[in-house]
Amino acid sequence: MISPHLTRPLISLRSDDRPSVGGKAAGLGELAAAGLSVPAGFAITTGAFRHALQALDPDGAIPRQVGGLPADDDGAIADVSAQVRSRIVGTPLPARLRDEIADAYRALPHQPGPGGPGGPDRPGGSGGPGGSGRDTIAAAHNDAISVARSRTVSRRRTRRTSDLAIT
């Protein structure tokens, strides 16, 4: 069964949401609840990952392939990792996930366009969608969601992390 929530607004998250959204997103939700300034945003849930994995690998071959790797065989691990990454990069996001990410982005408070405070061309959490343009706790992290005006969801590789981009 796929979780009904593939995305969740940061302001709705609390520490008990860590299993479904990760520690960073849950922590940002807790900070927002405590009244601290965090950028407007949303988390993509583990349910979204399972949904995308189901579309990518309906028969469950990837977990079996990864689970069968010897822990001390770096070459085999690198080969299988490259194969899995190639499959992930080559597979479009499922429509439901793509649409929910786009809807979550559109629900964020409006921010100035590229180059302005909180503009999408600024790396890091504070420059992402709804970012304040000021230094925030989220800005200390390397994860980024880049947003441009056409709002089409795609995959993109940044310097340090793979992420989803709305381009």
PDB file of C-alpha atoms in Angstrom:
ATOM      1  CA  MET A   1       0.000   0.000   0.000  1.00  0.00           C
ATOM      2  CA  ILE A   2       1.327   3.414  -0.970  1.00  0.00           C
ATOM      3  CA  SER A   3       1.214   6.107   1.688  1.00  0.00           C
ATOM      4  CA  PRO A   4      -1.438   8.750   1.016  1.00  0.00           C
ATOM      5  CA  HIS A   5       1.186  11.460   1.637  1.00  0.00           C
ATOM      6  CA  LEU A   6       4.026  11.655  -0.863  1.00  0.00           C
ATOM      7  CA  THR A   7       4.871  15.194   0.239  1.00  0.00           C
ATOM      8  CA  ARG A   8       4.347  16.993   3.555  1.00  0.00           C
ATOM      9  CA  PRO A   9       4.680  20.709   4.391  1.00  0.00           C
ATOM     10  CA  LEU A  10       7.628  21.384   6.697  1.00  0.00           C
ATOM     11  CA  ILE A  11       5.454  23.303   9.149  1.00  0.00           C
ATOM     12  CA  SER A  12       3.306  20.195   9.713  1.00  0.00           C
ATOM     13  CA  LEU A  13       6.250  17.979  10.691  1.00  0.00           C
ATOM     14  CA  ARG A  14       7.360  16.965  14.168  1.00  0.00           C
ATOM     15  CA  SER A  15      10.051  14.674  15.534  1.00  0.00           C
ATOM     16  CA  ASP A  16       7.785  11.585  15.381  1.00  0.00           C
ATOM     17  CA  ASP A  17       7.664  12.089  11.586  1.00  0.00           C
ATOM     18  CA  ARG A  18      11.372  11.229  11.237  1.00  0.00           C
ATOM     19  CA  PRO A  19      10.751   7.720   9.878  1.00  0.00           C
ATOM     20  CA  SER A  20       8.682   9.106   6.999  1.00  0.00           C
ATOM     21  CA  VAL A  21      10.506  12.368   6.189  1.00  0.00           C
ATOM     22  CA  GLY A  22      13.986  12.121   7.703  1.00  0.00           C
ATOM     23  CA  GLY A  23      15.625  13.918  10.574  1.00  0.00           C
ATOM     24  CA  LYS A  24      16.452  17.159   8.793  1.00  0.00           C
ATOM     25  CA  ALA A  25      12.880  17.815   7.626  1.00  0.00           C
ATOM     26  CA  ALA A  26      11.391  16.768  10.985  1.00  0.00           C
ATOM     27  CA  GLY A  27      13.910  19.013  12.745  1.00  0.00           C
ATOM     28  CA  LEU A  28      12.941  21.957  10.558  1.00  0.00           C
ATOM     29  CA  GLY A  29       9.295  21.325  11.430  1.00  0.00           C
ATOM     30  CA  GLU A  30      10.156  21.331  15.133  1.00  0.00           C
ATOM     31  CA  LEU A  31      12.116  24.576  14.739  1.00  0.00           C
ATOM     32  CA  ALA A  32       9.190  26.197  12.922  1.00  0.00           C
ATOM     33  CA  ALA A  33       6.834  25.011  15.689  1.00  0.00           C
ATOM     34  CA  ALA A  34       9.183  26.605  18.233  1.00  0.00           C
ATOM     35  CA  GLY A  35       8.871  29.922  16.408  1.00  0.00           C
ATOM     36  CA  LEU A  36      12.275  29.979  14.711  1.00  0.00           C
ATOM     37  CA  SER A  37      12.624  31.174  11.130  1.00  0.00           C
ATOM     38  CA  VAL A  38      12.902  28.333   8.633  1.00  0.00           C
ATOM     39  CA  PRO A  39      12.283  28.500   4.893  1.00  0.00           C
ATOM     40  CA  ALA A  40       8.866  27.530   3.614  1.00  0.00           C
ATOM     41  CA  GLY A  41       9.144  24.098   2.085  1.00  0.00           C
ATOM     42  CA  PHE A  42       8.027  20.530   1.994  1.00  0.00           C
ATOM     43  CA  ALA A  43       9.474  17.075   2.460  1.00  0.00           C
ATOM     44  CA  ILE A  44       9.256  14.224   0.003  1.00  0.00           C
ATOM     45  CA  THR A  45       8.335  11.184   2.087  1.00  0.00           C
ATOM     46  CA  THR A  46       9.670   7.657   2.273  1.00  0.00           C
ATOM     47  CA  GLY A  47       6.258   6.679   0.874  1.00  0.00           C
ATOM     48  CA  ALA A  48       7.212   8.659  -2.239  1.00  0.00           C
ATOM     49  CA  PHE A  49      10.459   6.687  -2.440  1.00  0.00           C
ATOM     50  CA  ARG A  50       8.564   3.400  -2.183  1.00  0.00           C
ATOM     51  CA  HIS A  51       6.112   4.622  -4.846  1.00  0.00           C
ATOM     52  CA  ALA A  52       8.969   5.535  -7.210  1.00  0.00           C
ATOM     53  CA  LEU A  53      10.794   2.257  -6.465  1.00  0.00           C
ATOM     54  CA  GLN A  54       7.630   0.264  -7.211  1.00  0.00           C
ATOM     55  CA  ALA A  55       7.411   1.958 -10.616  1.00  0.00           C
ATOM     56  CA  LEU A  56      11.135   1.439 -11.247  1.00  0.00           C
ATOM     57  CA  ASP A  57      11.395  -2.120  -9.955  1.00  0.00           C
ATOM     58  CA  PRO A  58       7.957  -3.787  -9.697  1.00  0.00           C
ATOM     59  CA  ASP A  59       9.357  -7.296  -9.182  1.00  0.00           C
ATOM     60  CA  GLY A  60      11.778  -6.263  -6.397  1.00  0.00           C
ATOM     61  CA  ALA A  61      14.975  -7.243  -8.223  1.00  0.00           C
ATOM     62  CA  ILE A  62      17.013  -4.288  -6.912  1.00  0.00           C
ATOM     63  CA  PRO A  63      16.762  -5.167  -3.190  1.00  0.00           C
ATOM     64  CA  ARG A  64      17.590  -8.800  -3.988  1.00  0.00           C
ATOM     65  CA  GLN A  65      20.553  -7.742  -6.125  1.00  0.00           C
ATOM     66  CA  VAL A  66      21.882  -5.340  -3.475  1.00  0.00           C
ATOM     67  CA  GLY A  67      21.157  -7.756  -0.615  1.00  0.00           C
ATOM     68  CA  GLY A  68      23.187 -10.481  -2.307  1.00  0.00           C
ATOM     69  CA  LEU A  69      26.364  -8.411  -2.501  1.00  0.00           C
ATOM     70  CA  PRO A  70      29.329  -9.463  -0.368  1.00  0.00           C
ATOM     71  CA  ALA A  71      30.096  -6.627   2.065  1.00  0.00           C
ATOM     72  CA  ASP A  72      33.828  -6.807   1.330  1.00  0.00           C
ATOM     73  CA  ASP A  73      33.600  -6.723  -2.495  1.00  0.00           C
ATOM     74  CA  ASP A  74      34.001  -3.022  -3.296  1.00  0.00           C
ATOM     75  CA  GLY A  75      34.136  -3.700  -7.045  1.00  0.00           C
ATOM     76  CA  ALA A  76      30.839  -5.595  -7.078  1.00  0.00           C
ATOM     77  CA  ILE A  77      29.219  -2.951  -4.886  1.00  0.00           C
ATOM     78  CA  ALA A  78      30.405  -0.194  -7.242  1.00  0.00           C
ATOM     79  CA  ASP A  79      29.159  -2.101 -10.319  1.00  0.00           C
ATOM     80  CA  VAL A  80      25.709  -2.804  -8.887  1.00  0.00           C
ATOM     81  CA  SER A  81      25.462   0.755  -7.564  1.00  0.00           C
ATOM     82  CA  ALA A  82      26.231   2.118 -11.036  1.00  0.00           C
ATOM     83  CA  GLN A  83      23.607  -0.179 -12.590  1.00  0.00           C
ATOM     84  CA  VAL A  84      20.947   0.832 -10.061  1.00  0.00           C
ATOM     85  CA  ARG A  85      21.795   4.527 -10.420  1.00  0.00           C
ATOM     86  CA  SER A  86      21.532   4.232 -14.206  1.00  0.00           C
ATOM     87  CA  ARG A  87      18.077   2.679 -13.869  1.00  0.00           C
ATOM     88  CA  ILE A  88      16.960   5.396 -11.464  1.00  0.00           C
ATOM     89  CA  VAL A  89      18.236   8.235 -13.656  1.00  0.00           C
ATOM     90  CA  GLY A  90      16.708   6.663 -16.769  1.00  0.00           C
ATOM     91  CA  THR A  91      13.235   6.178 -15.302  1.00  0.00           C
ATOM     92  CA  PRO A  92      10.763   9.077 -15.248  1.00  0.00           C
ATOM     93  CA  LEU A  93       9.096   9.932 -11.973  1.00  0.00           C
ATOM     94  CA  PRO A  94       5.663   8.353 -11.607  1.00  0.00           C
ATOM     95  CA  ALA A  95       2.957  10.856 -12.593  1.00  0.00           C
ATOM     96  CA  ARG A  96       1.374  10.903  -9.116  1.00  0.00           C
ATOM     97  CA  LEU A  97       4.706  11.749  -7.484  1.00  0.00           C
ATOM     98  CA  ARG A  98       5.603  14.344 -10.123  1.00  0.00           C
ATOM     99  CA  ASP A  99       2.181  15.977  -9.706  1.00  0.00           C
ATOM    100  CA  GLU A 100       2.303  15.992  -5.893  1.00  0.00           C
ATOM    101  CA  ILE A 101       5.753  17.596  -5.906  1.00  0.00           C
ATOM    102  CA  ALA A 102       4.572  20.259  -8.353  1.00  0.00           C
ATOM    103  CA  ASP A 103       1.409  20.846  -6.264  1.00  0.00           C
ATOM    104  CA  ALA A 104       3.453  21.136  -3.052  1.00  0.00           C
ATOM    105  CA  TYR A 105       5.710  23.677  -4.736  1.00  0.00           C
ATOM    106  CA  ARG A 106       2.755  25.713  -6.018  1.00  0.00           C
ATOM    107  CA  ALA A 107       1.302  25.746  -2.478  1.00  0.00           C
ATOM    108  CA  LEU A 108       4.406  27.484  -1.105  1.00  0.00           C
ATOM    109  CA  PRO A 109       4.228  31.223  -0.429  1.00  0.00           C
ATOM    110  CA  HIS A 110       5.239  33.250  -3.493  1.00  0.00           C
ATOM    111  CA  GLN A 111       8.846  34.387  -3.565  1.00  0.00           C
ATOM    112  CA  PRO A 112      10.741  36.644  -5.969  1.00  0.00           C
ATOM    113  CA  GLY A 113      12.102  35.020  -9.117  1.00  0.00           C
ATOM    114  CA  PRO A 114      15.657  34.041  -9.995  1.00  0.00           C
ATOM    115  CA  GLY A 115      18.324  36.219  -8.484  1.00  0.00           C
ATOM    116  CA  GLY A 116      16.063  37.805  -5.842  1.00  0.00           C
ATOM    117  CA  PRO A 117      15.851  36.921  -2.166  1.00  0.00           C
ATOM    118  CA  GLY A 118      14.908  33.283  -1.917  1.00  0.00           C
ATOM    119  CA  GLY A 119      15.361  32.952  -5.655  1.00  0.00           C
ATOM    120  CA  PRO A 120      15.770  29.477  -7.104  1.00  0.00           C
ATOM    121  CA  ASP A 121      19.266  30.032  -8.411  1.00  0.00           C
ATOM    122  CA  ARG A 122      20.686  30.286  -4.895  1.00  0.00           C
ATOM    123  CA  PRO A 123      22.063  26.981  -3.617  1.00  0.00           C
ATOM    124  CA  GLY A 124      21.103  25.648  -0.218  1.00  0.00           C
ATOM    125  CA  GLY A 125      17.912  25.546   1.791  1.00  0.00           C
ATOM    126  CA  SER A 126      17.498  29.305   2.253  1.00  0.00           C
ATOM    127  CA  GLY A 127      17.603  29.891  -1.502  1.00  0.00           C
ATOM    128  CA  GLY A 128      15.106  27.158  -2.275  1.00  0.00           C
ATOM    129  CA  PRO A 129      11.389  27.546  -2.722  1.00  0.00           C
ATOM    130  CA  GLY A 130      10.000  29.991  -0.219  1.00  0.00           C
ATOM    131  CA  GLY A 131      13.465  30.717   1.147  1.00  0.00           C
ATOM    132  CA  SER A 132      13.913  33.876   3.187  1.00  0.00           C
ATOM    133  CA  GLY A 133      17.164  34.880   1.489  1.00  0.00           C
ATOM    134  CA  ARG A 134      18.719  35.122   4.976  1.00  0.00           C
ATOM    135  CA  ASP A 135      20.993  32.667   6.686  1.00  0.00           C
ATOM    136  CA  THR A 136      18.860  29.963   8.265  1.00  0.00           C
ATOM    137  CA  ILE A 137      19.533  26.584   9.772  1.00  0.00           C
ATOM    138  CA  ALA A 138      18.554  24.957   6.479  1.00  0.00           C
ATOM    139  CA  ALA A 139      21.214  26.963   4.644  1.00  0.00           C
ATOM    140  CA  ALA A 140      23.880  25.027   6.509  1.00  0.00           C
ATOM    141  CA  HIS A 141      22.963  21.876   4.602  1.00  0.00           C
ATOM    142  CA  ASN A 142      24.031  20.947   1.081  1.00  0.00           C
ATOM    143  CA  ASP A 143      20.646  19.687  -0.058  1.00  0.00           C
ATOM    144  CA  ALA A 144      18.833  21.958  -2.473  1.00  0.00           C
ATOM    145  CA  ILE A 145      15.648  21.949  -4.434  1.00  0.00           C
ATOM    146  CA  SER A 146      16.103  24.210  -7.417  1.00  0.00           C
ATOM    147  CA  VAL A 147      13.066  25.869  -8.847  1.00  0.00           C
ATOM    148  CA  ALA A 148      12.578  27.741 -12.090  1.00  0.00           C
ATOM    149  CA  ARG A 149       9.473  29.260 -13.552  1.00  0.00           C
ATOM    150  CA  SER A 150       8.166  26.472 -15.810  1.00  0.00           C
ATOM    151  CA  ARG A 151       7.609  24.112 -12.822  1.00  0.00           C
ATOM    152  CA  THR A 152       8.352  20.864 -14.633  1.00  0.00           C
ATOM    153  CA  VAL A 153       9.811  18.251 -12.304  1.00  0.00           C
ATOM    154  CA  SER A 154      12.989  16.489 -13.396  1.00  0.00           C
ATOM    155  CA  ARG A 155      16.099  14.937 -11.900  1.00  0.00           C
ATOM    156  CA  ARG A 156      19.335  16.864 -11.696  1.00  0.00           C
ATOM    157  CA  ARG A 157      22.783  16.350 -10.184  1.00  0.00           C
ATOM    158  CA  THR A 158      24.315  19.064  -8.013  1.00  0.00           C
ATOM    159  CA  ARG A 159      27.862  19.300  -6.811  1.00  0.00           C
ATOM    160  CA  ARG A 160      27.260  17.211  -3.702  1.00  0.00           C
ATOM    161  CA  THR A 161      23.808  15.657  -3.809  1.00  0.00           C
ATOM    162  CA  SER A 162      21.262  14.240  -6.186  1.00  0.00           C
ATOM    163  CA  ASP A 163      17.998  16.083  -5.894  1.00  0.00           C
ATOM    164  CA  LEU A 164      14.768  16.793  -7.646  1.00  0.00           C
ATOM    165  CA  ALA A 165      14.536  20.044  -9.502  1.00  0.00           C
ATOM    166  CA  ILE A 166      11.467  21.867 -10.646  1.00  0.00           C
ATOM    167  CA  THR A 167      12.731  23.416 -13.862  1.00  0.00           C
TER     168      THR A 167
END
